[in-house]
CSV table of C-alpha atoms in Angstrom, one decimal:
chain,number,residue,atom,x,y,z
A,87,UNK,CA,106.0,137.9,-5.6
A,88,UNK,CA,104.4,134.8,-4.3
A,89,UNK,CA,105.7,131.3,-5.6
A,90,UNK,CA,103.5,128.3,-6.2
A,91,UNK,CA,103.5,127.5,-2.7
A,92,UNK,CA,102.3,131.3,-1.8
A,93,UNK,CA,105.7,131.8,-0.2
A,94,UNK,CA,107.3,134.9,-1.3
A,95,UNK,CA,110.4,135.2,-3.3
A,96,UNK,CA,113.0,137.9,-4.5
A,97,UNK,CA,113.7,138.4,-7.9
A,98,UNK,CA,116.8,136.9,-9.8
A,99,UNK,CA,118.2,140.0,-9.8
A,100,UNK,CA,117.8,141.0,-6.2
A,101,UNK,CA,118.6,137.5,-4.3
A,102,UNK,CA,122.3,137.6,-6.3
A,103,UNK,CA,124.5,140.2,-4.5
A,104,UNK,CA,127.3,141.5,-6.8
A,105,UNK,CA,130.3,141.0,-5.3
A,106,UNK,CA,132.5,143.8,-5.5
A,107,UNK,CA,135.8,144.0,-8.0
A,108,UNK,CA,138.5,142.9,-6.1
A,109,UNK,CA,142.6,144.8,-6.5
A,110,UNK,CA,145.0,141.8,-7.2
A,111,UNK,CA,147.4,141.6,-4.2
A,112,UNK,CA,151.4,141.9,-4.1
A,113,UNK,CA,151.4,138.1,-4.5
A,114,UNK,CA,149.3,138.0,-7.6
A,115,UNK,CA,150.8,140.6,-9.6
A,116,UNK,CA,154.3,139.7,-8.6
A,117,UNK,CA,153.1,136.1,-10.0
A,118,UNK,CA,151.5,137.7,-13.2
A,119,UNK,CA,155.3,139.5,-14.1
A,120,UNK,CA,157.2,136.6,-13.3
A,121,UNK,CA,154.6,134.7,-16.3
A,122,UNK,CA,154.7,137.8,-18.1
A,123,UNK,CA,158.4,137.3,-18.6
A,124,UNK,CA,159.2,135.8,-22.4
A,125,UNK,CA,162.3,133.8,-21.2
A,126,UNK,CA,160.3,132.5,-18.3
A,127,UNK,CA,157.7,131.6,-20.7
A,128,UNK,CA,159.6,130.2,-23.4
A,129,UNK,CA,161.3,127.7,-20.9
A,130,UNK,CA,158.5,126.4,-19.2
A,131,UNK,CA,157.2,126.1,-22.6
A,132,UNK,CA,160.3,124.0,-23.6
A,133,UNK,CA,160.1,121.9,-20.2
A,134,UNK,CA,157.1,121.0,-20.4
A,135,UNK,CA,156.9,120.0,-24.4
A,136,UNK,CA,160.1,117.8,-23.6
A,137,UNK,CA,158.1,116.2,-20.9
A,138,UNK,CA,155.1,115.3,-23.4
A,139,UNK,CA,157.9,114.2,-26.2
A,140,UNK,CA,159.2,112.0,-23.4
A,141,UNK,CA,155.4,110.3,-23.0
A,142,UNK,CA,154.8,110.2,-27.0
A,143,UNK,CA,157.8,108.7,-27.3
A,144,UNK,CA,157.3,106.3,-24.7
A,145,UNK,CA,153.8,105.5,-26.3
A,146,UNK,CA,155.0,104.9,-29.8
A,147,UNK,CA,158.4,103.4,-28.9
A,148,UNK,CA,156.4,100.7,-27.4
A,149,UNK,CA,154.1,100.2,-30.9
A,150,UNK,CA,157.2,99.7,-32.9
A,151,UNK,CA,156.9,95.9,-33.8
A,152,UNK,CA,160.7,94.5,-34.9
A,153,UNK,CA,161.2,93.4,-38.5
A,154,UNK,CA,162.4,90.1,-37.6
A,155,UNK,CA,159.9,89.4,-34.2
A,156,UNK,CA,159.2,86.0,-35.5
A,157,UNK,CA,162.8,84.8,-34.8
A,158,UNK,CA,163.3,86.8,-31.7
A,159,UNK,CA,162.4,85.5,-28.6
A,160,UNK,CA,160.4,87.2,-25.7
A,161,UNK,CA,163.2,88.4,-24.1
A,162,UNK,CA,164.8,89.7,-27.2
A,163,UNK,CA,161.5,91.0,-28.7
A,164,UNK,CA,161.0,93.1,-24.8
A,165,UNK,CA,164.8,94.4,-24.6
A,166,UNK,CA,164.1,95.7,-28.2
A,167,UNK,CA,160.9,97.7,-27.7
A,168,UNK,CA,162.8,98.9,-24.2
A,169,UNK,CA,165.3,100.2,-26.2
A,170,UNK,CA,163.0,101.5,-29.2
A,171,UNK,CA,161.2,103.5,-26.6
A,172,UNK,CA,164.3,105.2,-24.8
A,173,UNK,CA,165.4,106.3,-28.6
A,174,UNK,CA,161.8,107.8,-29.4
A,175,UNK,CA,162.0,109.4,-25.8
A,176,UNK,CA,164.7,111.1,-26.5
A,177,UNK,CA,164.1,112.1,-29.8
A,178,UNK,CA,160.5,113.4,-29.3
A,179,UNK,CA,161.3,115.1,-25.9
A,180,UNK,CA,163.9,117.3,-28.2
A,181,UNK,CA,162.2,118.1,-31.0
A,182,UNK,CA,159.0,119.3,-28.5
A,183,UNK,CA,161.0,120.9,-26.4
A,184,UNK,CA,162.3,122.9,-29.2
A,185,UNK,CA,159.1,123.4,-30.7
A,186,UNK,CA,157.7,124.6,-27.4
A,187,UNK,CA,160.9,127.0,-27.0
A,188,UNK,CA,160.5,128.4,-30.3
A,189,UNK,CA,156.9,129.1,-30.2
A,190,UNK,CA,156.9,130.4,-27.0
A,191,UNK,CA,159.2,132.7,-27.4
A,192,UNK,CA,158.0,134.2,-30.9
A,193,UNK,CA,154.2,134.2,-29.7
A,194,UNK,CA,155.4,136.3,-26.8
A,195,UNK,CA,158.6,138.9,-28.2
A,196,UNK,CA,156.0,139.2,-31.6
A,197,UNK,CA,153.0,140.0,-28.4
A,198,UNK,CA,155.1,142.8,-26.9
A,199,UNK,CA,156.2,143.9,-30.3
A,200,UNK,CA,152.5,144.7,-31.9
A,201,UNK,CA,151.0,145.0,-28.1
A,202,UNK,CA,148.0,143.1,-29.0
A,203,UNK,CA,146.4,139.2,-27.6
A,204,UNK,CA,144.9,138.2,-30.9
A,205,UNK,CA,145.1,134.9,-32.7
A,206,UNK,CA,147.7,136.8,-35.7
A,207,UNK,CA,150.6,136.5,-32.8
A,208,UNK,CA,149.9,132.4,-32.9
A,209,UNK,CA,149.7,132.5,-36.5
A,210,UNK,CA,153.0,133.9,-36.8
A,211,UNK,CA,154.3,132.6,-34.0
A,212,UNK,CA,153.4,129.0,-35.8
A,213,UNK,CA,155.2,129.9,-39.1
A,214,UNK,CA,158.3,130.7,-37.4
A,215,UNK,CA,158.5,127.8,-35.6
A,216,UNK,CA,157.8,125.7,-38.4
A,217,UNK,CA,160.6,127.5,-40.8
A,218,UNK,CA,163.3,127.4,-37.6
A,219,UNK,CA,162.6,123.6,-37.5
A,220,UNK,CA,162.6,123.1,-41.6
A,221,UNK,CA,165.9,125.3,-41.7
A,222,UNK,CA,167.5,122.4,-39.5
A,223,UNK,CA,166.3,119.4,-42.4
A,224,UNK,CA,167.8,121.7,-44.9
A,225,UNK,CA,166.6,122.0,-48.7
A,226,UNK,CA,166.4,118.4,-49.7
A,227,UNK,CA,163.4,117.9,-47.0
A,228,UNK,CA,161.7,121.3,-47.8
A,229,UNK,CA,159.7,119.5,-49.9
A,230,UNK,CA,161.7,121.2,-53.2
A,231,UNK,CA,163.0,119.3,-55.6
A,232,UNK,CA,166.1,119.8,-57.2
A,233,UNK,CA,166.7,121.0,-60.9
A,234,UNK,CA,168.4,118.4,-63.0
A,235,UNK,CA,170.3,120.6,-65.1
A,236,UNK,CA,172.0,122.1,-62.7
């Protein structure tokens, strides 16, 4: 077919060659078993949620304004918001590293278990997570109230 310059032209179709399927190599699948792994998943997971706790905490440690900054002076106010941001480091590179363990782990042992991909594994997978970490705050922070005549 001619284009608008007369010069002919192959079709869509034609002009894009389909490139054959190509077998993963030793390398690739070797990689792919390593990942398919649920402890090697479930700590890489934990790694690297501890390392984004560690930047959150950083972030809001340093938005945490003391209650008495008007009486402080700069170097007082700066060794406090140093030290408010190691605490919140800490503290938010556990609880995601936990987080990141648990879900991990439960997405992929609840994968192998139904052998299906589908979002129902991360539904699960979520609702675990989030009863492992309520079990740890106990009843009282359940959101539950107590009876009073008991």
């Amino acid at each position: 077919m001619p284009n608008l310059e007369g010069q002919m032209y192959e079709p869509a179709s034609q002009a894009a060659a389909v490139e054959p399927i190509r077998m993963p190599t030793a390398e690739e699948i070797k990689g792919q078993d390593i990942w398919n792994n649920c402890v090697v998943r479930s700590v890489v997971s934990g790694v690297m949620g501890g390392g984004l706790g560690v930047l959150m905490g950083l972030f809001f440690g340093a938005l945490d304004n003391p209650i008495m900054a008007e009486e402080m002076t700069a170097r007082q106010q700066i060794v406090y918001t140093a030290k408010q941001m190691g605490r919140r480091s800490i503290s938010n590179a556990k609880t995601f590293a936990v987080m990141g363990l648990i879900f991990s782990a439960a997405e992929c042992v609840i994968e192998k278990a139904r052998a299906k991909h589908d979002t129902t594994n991360t539904a699960v997978a979520g609702c675990v997570t989030g009863g492992a970490l309520a079990v740890k705050g106990g009843r009282d922070r359940g959101g539950f109230e107590e009876d009073e005549g008991r």
